[in-house]
Coordinates of C-alpha atoms and ligand atoms in Angstrom, one line a residue:
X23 CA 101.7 70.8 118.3
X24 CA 102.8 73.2 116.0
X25 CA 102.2 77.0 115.5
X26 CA 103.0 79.4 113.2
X27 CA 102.9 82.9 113.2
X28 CA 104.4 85.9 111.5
X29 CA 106.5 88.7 112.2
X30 CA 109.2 91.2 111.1
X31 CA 112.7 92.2 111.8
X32 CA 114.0 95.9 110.5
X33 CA 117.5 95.7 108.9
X34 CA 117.8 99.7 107.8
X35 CA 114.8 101.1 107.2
X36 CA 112.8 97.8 105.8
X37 CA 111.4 95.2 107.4
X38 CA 111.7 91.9 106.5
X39 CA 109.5 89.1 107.5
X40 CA 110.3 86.4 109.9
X41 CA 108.3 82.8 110.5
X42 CA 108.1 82.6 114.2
X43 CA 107.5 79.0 114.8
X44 CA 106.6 77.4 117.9
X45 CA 107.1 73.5 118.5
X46 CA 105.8 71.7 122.0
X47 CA 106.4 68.4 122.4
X48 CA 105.1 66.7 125.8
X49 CA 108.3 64.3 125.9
X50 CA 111.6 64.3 127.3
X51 CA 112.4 67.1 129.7
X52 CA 110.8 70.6 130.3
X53 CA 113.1 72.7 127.8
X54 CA 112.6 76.2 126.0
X55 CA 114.8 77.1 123.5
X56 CA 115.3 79.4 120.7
X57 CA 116.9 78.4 117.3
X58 CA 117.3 80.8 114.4
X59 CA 120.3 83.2 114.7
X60 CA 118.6 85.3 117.6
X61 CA 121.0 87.9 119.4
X62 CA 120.9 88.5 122.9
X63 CA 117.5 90.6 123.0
X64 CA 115.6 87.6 121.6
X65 CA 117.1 85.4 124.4
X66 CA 116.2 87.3 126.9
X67 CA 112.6 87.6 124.9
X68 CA 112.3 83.9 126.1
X69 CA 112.8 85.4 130.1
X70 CA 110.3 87.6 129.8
X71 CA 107.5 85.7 127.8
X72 CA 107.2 83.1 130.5
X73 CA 106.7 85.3 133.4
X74 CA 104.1 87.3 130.9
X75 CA 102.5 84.3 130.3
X76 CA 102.4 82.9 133.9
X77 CA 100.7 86.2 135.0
X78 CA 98.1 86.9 132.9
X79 CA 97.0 83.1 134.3
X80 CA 98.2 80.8 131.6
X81 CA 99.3 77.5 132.6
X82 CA 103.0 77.5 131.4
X83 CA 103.7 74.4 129.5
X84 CA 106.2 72.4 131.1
X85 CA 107.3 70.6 128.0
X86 CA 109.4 71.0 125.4
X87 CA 109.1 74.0 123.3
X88 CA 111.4 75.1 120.4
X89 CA 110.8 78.3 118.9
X90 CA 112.6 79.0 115.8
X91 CA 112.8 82.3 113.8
X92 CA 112.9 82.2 110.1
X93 CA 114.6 82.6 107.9
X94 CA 117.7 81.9 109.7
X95 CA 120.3 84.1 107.9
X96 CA 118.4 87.5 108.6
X97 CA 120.0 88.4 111.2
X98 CA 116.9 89.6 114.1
X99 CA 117.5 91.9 116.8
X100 CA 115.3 93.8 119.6
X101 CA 112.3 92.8 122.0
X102 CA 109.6 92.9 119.4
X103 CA 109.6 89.0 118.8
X104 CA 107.9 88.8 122.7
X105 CA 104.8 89.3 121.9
X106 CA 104.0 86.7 118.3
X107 CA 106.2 84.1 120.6
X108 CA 103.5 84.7 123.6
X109 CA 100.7 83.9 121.0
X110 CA 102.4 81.1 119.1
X111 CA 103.0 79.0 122.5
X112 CA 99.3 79.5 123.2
X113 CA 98.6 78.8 119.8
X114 CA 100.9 75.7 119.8
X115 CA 98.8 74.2 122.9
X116 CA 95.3 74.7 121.4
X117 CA 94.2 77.4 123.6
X118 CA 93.0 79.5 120.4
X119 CA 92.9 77.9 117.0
X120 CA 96.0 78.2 114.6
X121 CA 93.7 79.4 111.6
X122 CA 93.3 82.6 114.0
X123 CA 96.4 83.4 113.2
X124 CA 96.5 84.0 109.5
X125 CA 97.1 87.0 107.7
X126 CA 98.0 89.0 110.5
X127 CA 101.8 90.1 111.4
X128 CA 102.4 90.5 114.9
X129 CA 104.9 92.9 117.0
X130 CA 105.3 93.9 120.5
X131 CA 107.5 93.4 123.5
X132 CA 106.3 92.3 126.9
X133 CA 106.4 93.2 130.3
X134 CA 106.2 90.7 133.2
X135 CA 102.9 91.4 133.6
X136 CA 101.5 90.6 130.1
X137 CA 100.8 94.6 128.8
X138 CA 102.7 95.3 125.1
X139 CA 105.1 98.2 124.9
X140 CA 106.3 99.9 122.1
X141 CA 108.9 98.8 119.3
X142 CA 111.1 100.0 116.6
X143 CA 110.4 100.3 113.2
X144 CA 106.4 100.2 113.1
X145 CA 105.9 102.0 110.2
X146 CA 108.0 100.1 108.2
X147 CA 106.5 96.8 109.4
X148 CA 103.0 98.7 108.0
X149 CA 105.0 98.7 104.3
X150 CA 105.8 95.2 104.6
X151 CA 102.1 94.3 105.4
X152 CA 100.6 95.8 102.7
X153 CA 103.1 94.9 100.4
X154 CA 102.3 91.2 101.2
X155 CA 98.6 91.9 100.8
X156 CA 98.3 90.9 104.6
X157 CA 94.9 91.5 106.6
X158 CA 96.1 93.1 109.3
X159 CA 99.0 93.8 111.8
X160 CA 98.6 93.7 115.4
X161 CA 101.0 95.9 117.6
X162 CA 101.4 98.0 120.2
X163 CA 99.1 100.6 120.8
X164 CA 101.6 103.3 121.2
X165 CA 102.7 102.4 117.3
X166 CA 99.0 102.0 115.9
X167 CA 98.7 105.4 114.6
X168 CA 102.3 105.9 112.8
X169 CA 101.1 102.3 111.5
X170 CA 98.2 103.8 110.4
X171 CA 99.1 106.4 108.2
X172 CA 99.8 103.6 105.7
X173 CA 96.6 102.7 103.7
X174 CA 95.6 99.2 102.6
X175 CA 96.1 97.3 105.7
X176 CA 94.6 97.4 108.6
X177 CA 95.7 97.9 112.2
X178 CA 95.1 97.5 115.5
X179 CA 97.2 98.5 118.4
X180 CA 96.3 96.4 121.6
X181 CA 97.4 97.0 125.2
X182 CA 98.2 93.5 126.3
X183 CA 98.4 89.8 126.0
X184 CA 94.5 89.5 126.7
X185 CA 93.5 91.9 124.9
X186 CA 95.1 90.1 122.0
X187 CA 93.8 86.6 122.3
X188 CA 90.1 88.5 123.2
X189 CA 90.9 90.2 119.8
X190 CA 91.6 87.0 118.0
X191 CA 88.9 84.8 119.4
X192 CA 86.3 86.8 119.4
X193 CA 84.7 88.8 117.2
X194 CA 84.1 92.2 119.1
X195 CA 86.9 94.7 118.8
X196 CA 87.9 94.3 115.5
X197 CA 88.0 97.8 114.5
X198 CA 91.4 98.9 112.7
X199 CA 92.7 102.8 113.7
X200 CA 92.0 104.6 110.5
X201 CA 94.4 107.4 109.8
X202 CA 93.7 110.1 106.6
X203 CA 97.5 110.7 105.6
X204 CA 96.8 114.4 104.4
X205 CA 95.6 115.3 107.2
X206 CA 98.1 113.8 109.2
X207 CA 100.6 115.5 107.3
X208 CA 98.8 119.0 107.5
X209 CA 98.5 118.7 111.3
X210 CA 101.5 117.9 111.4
X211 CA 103.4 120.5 109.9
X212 CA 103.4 123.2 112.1
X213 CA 106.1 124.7 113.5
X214 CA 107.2 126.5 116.7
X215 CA 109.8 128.9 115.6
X216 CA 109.0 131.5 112.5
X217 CA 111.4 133.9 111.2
X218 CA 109.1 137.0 112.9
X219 CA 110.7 136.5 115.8
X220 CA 114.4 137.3 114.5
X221 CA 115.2 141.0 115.1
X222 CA 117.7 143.2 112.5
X223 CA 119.9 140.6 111.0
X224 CA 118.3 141.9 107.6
X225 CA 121.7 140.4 105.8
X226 CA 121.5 136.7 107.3
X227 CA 118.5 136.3 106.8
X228 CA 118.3 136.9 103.1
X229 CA 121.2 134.7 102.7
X230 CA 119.3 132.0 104.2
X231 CA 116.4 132.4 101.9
X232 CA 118.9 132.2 99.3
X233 CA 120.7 128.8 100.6
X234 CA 116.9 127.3 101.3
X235 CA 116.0 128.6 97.8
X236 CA 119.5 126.8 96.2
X237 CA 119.5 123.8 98.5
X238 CA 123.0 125.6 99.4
X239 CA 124.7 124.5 102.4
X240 CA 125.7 127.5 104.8
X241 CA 128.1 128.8 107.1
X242 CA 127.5 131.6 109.7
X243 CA 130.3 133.0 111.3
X244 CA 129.6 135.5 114.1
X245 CA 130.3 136.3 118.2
X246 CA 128.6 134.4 120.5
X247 CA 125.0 135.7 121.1
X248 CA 124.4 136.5 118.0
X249 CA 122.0 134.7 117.0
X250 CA 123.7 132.0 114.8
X251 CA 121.5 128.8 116.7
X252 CA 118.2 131.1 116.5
X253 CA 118.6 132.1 112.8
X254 CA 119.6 128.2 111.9
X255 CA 117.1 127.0 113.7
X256 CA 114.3 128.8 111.5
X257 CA 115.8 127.8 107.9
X258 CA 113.6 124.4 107.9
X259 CA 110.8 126.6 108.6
X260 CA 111.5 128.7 104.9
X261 CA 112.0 125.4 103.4
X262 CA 109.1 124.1 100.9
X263 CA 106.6 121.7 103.1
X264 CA 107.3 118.2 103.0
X265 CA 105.7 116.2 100.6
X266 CA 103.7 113.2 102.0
X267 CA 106.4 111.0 100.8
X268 CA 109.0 113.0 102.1
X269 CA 107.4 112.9 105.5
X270 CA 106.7 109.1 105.1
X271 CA 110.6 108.5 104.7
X272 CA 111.8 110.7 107.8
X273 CA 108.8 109.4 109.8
X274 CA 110.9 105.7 109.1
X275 CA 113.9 106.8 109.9
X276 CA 113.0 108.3 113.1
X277 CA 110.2 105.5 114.2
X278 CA 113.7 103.1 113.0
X279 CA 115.9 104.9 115.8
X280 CA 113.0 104.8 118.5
X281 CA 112.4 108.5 118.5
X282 CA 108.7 108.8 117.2
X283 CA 107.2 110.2 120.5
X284 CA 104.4 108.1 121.8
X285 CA 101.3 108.0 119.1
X286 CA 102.5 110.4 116.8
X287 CA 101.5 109.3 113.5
X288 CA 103.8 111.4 111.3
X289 CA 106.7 113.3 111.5
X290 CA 106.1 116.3 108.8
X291 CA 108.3 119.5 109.8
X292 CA 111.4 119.1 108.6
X293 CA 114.1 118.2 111.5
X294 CA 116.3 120.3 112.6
X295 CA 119.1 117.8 114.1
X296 CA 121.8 119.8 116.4
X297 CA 124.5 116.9 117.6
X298 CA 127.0 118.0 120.4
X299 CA 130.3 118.9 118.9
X300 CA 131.9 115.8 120.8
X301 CA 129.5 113.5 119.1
X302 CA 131.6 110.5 117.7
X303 CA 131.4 109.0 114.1
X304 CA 128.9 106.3 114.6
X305 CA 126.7 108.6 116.6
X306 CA 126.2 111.1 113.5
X307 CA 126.7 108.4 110.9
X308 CA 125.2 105.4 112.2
X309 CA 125.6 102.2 113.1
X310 CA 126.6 100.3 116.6
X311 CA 126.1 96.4 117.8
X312 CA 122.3 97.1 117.5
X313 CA 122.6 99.3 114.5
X314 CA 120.7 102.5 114.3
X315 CA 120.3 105.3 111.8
X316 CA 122.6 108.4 112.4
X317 CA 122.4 112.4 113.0
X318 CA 122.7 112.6 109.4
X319 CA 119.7 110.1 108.9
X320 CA 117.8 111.7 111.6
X321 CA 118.3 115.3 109.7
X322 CA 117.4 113.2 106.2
X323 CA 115.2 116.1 104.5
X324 CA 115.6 118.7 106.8
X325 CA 118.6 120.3 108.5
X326 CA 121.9 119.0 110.3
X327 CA 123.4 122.1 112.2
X328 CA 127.2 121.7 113.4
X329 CA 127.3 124.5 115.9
X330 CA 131.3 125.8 116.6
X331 CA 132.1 123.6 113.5
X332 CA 135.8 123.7 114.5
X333 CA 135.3 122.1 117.8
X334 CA 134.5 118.6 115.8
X335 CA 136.7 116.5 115.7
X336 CA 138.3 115.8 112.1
X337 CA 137.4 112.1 111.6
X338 CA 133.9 112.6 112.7
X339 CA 133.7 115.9 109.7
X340 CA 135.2 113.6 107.8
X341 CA 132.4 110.8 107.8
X342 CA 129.9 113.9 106.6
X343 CA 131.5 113.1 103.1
X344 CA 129.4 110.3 102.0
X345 CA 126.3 111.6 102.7
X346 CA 127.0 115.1 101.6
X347 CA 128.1 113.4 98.0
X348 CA 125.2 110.7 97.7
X349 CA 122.6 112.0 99.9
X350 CA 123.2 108.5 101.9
X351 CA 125.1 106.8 104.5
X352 CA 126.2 103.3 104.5
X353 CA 127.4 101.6 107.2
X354 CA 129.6 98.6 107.2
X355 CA 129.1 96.0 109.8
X356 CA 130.2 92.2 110.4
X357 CA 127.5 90.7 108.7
X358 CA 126.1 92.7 106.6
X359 CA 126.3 96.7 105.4
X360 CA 123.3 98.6 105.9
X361 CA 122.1 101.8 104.0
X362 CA 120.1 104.6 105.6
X363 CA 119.0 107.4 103.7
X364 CA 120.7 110.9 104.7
X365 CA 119.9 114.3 102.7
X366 CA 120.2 117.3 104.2
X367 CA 121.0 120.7 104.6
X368 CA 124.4 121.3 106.2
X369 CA 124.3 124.5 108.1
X370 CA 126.7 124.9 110.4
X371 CA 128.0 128.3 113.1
X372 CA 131.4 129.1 114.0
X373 CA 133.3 132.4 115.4
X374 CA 135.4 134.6 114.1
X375 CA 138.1 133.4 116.4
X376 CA 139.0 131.0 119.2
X377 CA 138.0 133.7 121.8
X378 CA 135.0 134.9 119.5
X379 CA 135.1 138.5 119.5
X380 CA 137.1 139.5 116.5
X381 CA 135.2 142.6 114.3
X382 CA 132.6 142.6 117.3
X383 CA 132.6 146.6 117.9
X384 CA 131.9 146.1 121.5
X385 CA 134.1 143.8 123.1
X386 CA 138.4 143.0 122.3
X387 CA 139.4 140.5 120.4
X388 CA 142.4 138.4 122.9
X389 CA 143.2 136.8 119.7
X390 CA 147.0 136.2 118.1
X391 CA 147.3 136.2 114.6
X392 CA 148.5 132.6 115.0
X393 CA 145.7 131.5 116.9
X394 CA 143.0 132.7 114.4
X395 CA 144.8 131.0 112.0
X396 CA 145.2 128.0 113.4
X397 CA 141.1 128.1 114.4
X398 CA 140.4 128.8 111.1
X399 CA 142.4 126.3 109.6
X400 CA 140.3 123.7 111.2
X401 CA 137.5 123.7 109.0
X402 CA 139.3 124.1 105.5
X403 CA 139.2 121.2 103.3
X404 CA 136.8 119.1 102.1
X405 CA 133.6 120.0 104.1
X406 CA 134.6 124.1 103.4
X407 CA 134.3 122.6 99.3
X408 CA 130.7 122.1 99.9
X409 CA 130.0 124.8 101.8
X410 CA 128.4 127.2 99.3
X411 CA 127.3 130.3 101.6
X412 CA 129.3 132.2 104.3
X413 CA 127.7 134.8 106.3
X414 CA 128.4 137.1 109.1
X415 CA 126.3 137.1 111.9
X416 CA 127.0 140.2 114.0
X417 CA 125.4 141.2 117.1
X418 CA 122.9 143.0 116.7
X419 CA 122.5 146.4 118.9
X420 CA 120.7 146.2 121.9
X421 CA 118.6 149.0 120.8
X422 CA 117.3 146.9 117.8
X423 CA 116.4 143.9 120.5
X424 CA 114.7 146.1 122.3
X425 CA 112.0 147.1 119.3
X426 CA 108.9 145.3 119.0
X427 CA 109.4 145.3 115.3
X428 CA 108.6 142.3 114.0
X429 CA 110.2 140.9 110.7
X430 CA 108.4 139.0 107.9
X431 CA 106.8 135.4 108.8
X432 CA 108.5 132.2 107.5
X433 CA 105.2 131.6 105.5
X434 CA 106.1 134.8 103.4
X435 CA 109.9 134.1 102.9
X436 CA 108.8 130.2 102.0
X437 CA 106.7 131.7 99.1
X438 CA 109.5 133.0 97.5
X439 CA 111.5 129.7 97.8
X440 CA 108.7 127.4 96.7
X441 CA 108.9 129.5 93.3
X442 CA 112.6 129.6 93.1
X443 CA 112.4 125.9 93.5
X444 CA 110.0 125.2 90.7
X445 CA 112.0 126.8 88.7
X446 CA 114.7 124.7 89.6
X447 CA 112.8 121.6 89.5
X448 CA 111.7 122.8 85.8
X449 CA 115.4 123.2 84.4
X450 CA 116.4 120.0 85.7
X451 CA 114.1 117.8 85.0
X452 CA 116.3 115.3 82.6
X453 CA 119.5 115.4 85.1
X454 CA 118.5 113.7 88.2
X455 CA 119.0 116.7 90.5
X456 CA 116.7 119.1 91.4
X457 CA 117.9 122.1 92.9
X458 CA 121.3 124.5 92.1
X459 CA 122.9 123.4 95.1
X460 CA 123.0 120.1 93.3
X461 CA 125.1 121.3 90.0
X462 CA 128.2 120.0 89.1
X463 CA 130.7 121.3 86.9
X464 CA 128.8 120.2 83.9
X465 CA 125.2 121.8 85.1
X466 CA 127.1 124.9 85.9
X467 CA 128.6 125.0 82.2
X468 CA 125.2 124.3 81.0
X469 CA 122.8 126.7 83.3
X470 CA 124.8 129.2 85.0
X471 CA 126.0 131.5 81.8
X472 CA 126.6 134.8 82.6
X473 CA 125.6 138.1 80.7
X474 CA 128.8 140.5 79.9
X475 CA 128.8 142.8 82.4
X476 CA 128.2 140.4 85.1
X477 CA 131.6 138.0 83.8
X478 CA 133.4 141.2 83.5
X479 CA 132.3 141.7 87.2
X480 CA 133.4 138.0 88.6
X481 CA 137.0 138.3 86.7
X482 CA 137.6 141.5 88.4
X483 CA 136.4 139.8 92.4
X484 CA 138.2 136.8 91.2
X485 CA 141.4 138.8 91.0
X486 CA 140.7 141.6 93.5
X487 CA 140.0 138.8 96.2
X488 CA 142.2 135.9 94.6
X489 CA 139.5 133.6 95.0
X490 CA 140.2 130.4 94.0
X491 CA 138.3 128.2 91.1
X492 CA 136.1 126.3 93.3
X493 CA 135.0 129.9 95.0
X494 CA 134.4 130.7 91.7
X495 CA 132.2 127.6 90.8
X496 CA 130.0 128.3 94.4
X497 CA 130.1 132.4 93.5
X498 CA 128.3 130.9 90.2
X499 CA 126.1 128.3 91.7
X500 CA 124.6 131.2 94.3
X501 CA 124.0 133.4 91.3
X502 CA 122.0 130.9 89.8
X503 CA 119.8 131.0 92.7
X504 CA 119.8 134.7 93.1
X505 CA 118.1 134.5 89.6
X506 CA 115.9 132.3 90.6
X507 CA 114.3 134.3 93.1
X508 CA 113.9 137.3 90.7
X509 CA 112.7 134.6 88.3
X510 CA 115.2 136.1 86.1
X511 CA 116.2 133.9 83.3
X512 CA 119.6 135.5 82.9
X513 CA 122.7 135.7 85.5
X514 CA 123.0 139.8 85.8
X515 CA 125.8 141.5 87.8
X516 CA 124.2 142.1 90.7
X517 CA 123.4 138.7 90.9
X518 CA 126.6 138.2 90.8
X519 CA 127.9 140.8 93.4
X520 CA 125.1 139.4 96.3
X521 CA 126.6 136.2 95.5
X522 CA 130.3 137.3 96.0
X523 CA 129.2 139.2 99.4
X524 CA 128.5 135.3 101.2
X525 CA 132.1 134.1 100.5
X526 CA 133.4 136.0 103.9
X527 CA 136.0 133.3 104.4
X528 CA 137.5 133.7 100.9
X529 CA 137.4 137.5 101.3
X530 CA 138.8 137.5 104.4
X531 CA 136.8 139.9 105.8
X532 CA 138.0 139.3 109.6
Ligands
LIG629 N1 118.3 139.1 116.1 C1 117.7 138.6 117.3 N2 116.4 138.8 117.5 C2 115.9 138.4 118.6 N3 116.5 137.7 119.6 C3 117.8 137.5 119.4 C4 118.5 137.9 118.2 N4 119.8 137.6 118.3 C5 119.9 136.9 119.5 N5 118.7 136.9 120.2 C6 118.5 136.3 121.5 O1 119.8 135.9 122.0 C7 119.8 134.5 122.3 C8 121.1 133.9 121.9 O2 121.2 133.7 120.5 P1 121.8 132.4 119.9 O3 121.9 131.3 120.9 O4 121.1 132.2 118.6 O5 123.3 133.0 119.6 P2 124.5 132.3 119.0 O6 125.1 133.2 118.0 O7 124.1 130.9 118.6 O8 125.5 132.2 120.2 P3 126.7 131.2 120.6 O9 127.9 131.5 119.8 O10 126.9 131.4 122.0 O11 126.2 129.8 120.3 C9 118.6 133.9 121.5 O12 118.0 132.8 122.1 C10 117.7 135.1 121.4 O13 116.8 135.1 122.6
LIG630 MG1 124.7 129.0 119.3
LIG631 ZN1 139.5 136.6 119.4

């Protein structure tokens, strides 16, 4: 007989749906195979449904059975297909009716003993149901509720293979997990570091509210201790709350790369993604033999921190390109080149010097000249060109760390943003970006006009300093911002000047 039963494979972040259909025939030979372009997960799929099947007391068939996965070209990959090929060989030998079956996508992978375990990609199966107007999906219980957060289609996340064919033949237990997105994403958004908790450092600090206010990508530069990781870390928390669709989108990505913890319906801080400076290029862009989304996909809406930025490797900064251009990463692959969304905040943390101590009033720099030139030479180029902010991080006294002195919360400083974004969002509402970071040379030549006094200003830095014109283009970018958070409709000088005091590389401060 024949069964037919639906699933999904994820390619990116969408899933696509796949016809798993099961054929058992009572002549010739005992024989299982698998048609339908399956890699080597969905083989080994077929070693662990029989076992599953055998021990939850189903009387393997020793026939014939042909289980092919359509539509043939999609290329399929991963453990989920276990569990709709469980059903569909009970389905295919008339243990429960085929008509059972209909309008519901199932997921899962099996363990010898017959219980479901998580998969991949469940929320984005959750799109794909409702999109196809289906009735219901059926998957792990672990993946119900980021399933859930999706309204109009139901779900229900089972334990095991029993519990499945009890759900489909009977009529008890057929209540789907009901998940209320707002609140989801309002429980959800708390987070464990607040700005309060960083002592002194009045300087960084206001240049990160100015880089989350911009959308301007930063670099701190300090000794080690400073608190470069601790300040970096707290810039998602300044950053306007994620909008439900926002949080949707990362949840995907994450849920994508298996990284959803365990019944977590949404993910809706932003991330803060902090990859190892040895990380290779697919690792942070993406990709593989089983492809999965990237650091920069995993920091999509949030922040990607490169801590000792010279320390990477130059072909691995070099990948950031893409993504820091297009807000996207594609990655090419044999058959096909997959797209994963990837827009974040660059922030990354190096020292002064290769031994780290240069300017740092308490300890001697071992540096030669040479050497700090040769460190600092590492991360010129293109990624410095999009690097809009540099500030110095200096220790702070041990007398200050000592103080129970607390600054202002994140929720305060996030205020302010919010505003200066609105503003933002406001002047570019006809030019498909939405915050000064964003601005090329045309937006600056449009929005960033400066008063008299504060041009007058910028010529004299720009010759004082010899910055160059692309300094020049970030010194007017950052000013735009600073206006912004004065909600100041012209550039003034002291706009200007604060914006001027966060190019420390191009003033060569150390
Ligand atoms: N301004 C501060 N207020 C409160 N605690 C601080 C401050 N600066 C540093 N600390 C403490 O010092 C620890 C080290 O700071 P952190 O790891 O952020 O320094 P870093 O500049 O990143 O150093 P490294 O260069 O070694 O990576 C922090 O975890 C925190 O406990
Ligand atoms: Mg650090
Ligand atoms: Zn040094």
């Amino acid at each position: 007989m024949l069964a037919k039963i639906r699933s999904a494979s994820v390619v990116g972040i969408d899933a696509h749906v796949v016809e798993v259909e099961v054929d058992i025939t009572a002549r010739g030979l005992p024989h299982f195979s698998m048609v339908g372009l399956p890699d080597l997960a969905v083989k080994e799929s077929r070693d662990r449904v029989r076992p599953a099947l055998k021990n939850i007391g189903f009387n393997f068939p020793l026939k014939q059975i042909t289980v092919n996965l359509a539509p043939a070209d999609l290329k399929k990959e991963g453990s989920a297909f276990d569990l709709p090929i469980a059903i569909g060989i009970i389905a295919a030998e008339g243990v429960i009716d085929s008509g059972f079956l209909d309008g519901y996508l199932f997921t899962g992978e099996l363990s010898l003993d017959g219980r479901i375990k998580p998969v991949r990609g469940a929320l984005s199966m959750a799109i794909l149901a409702k999109g196809m107007g289906l009735k219901g999906l059926i998957l792990p219980k672990e993946n119900a509720p980021e399933a859930a957060v999706v309204s109009g289609v139901d779900v229900f996340g089972l334990e095991s293979l029993p519990a499945v064919i009890e759900f489909l033949t009977s009529d008890n237990g057929k209540v789907a997990l009901k998940i209320e997105a707002a609140q989801a994403l309002e429980e959800n958004s708390v987070y464990e570091e607040d700005f309060s908790e960083v002592k002194g450092q009045e300087h960084a600090k206001r240049a990160l509210e100015v880089s989350a206010a911009g959308g301007h990508n930063v670099l701190t530069i300090g000794p080690p201790g400073s608190g470069k990781t601790m300040l970096s870390k707290r810039l998602p928390t300044i950053l306007p709350g994620m909008t439900f669709e926002e949080a949707l989108e990362t949840t995907r990505i994450h849920s994508v790369a298996g990284l959803l913890k365990d019944g977590q319906p949404l993910l809706a801080i932003r991330p803060f993604r902090s990859p190892h400076h040895t990380i290779s290029d697919v690792a942070l862009i993406g990709g593989g033999q089983v492809p999965k989304p990237g650091e920069v996909s995993l920091a999509h809406h949030g922040v990607l921190f490169l801590d000792e930025l010279p320390e990477f490797k130059r072909n691995v900064l070099e990948v950031l390109r893409q993504p820091l251009e297009n807000g996207e990463v594609t990655v090419s692959r044999a058959v096909a080149s997959i797209t994963y969304p990837a827009s974040f905040m660059l922030v990354s943390a190096m020292n002064p010097c290769p031994c780290g101590y240069l300017g740092d009033p308490r300890h001697q720099c071992t540096c030669s000249p040479g050497q700090i030139h040769r460190y600092r030479r590492r991360v010129s180029g293109p990624l410095l060109d999009r690097i809009d902010i540099h500030i110095e991080v200096p220790a702070v006294p041990h007398k200050e760390l000592s103080t129970d002195f607390s600054g202002e919360r994140s929720e305060t400083i996030r205020d302010r943003v919010v505003s200066a974004r609105n503003r933002q969002l406001e002047r570019f509402r006809n030019d498909k970006i939405y915050c000064n970071g964003q601005m090329k040379a045309r937006h600056i030549k449009k929005y960033c006009k400066l008063k008299e006094d504060a041009h007058t200003l910028l010529d004299n830095a720009m010759h004082r300093l010899g910055l160059s014109a692309r300094a020049y283009m970030r010194i007017l970018k950052v000013s735009r911002t600073i206006a912004d958070l004065e909600s100041a409709e012209d550039i003034q000088s002291h706009h200007v000047s604060e914006a001027i005091q966060y190019r420390t590389l191009d003033r060569g401060v150390f």
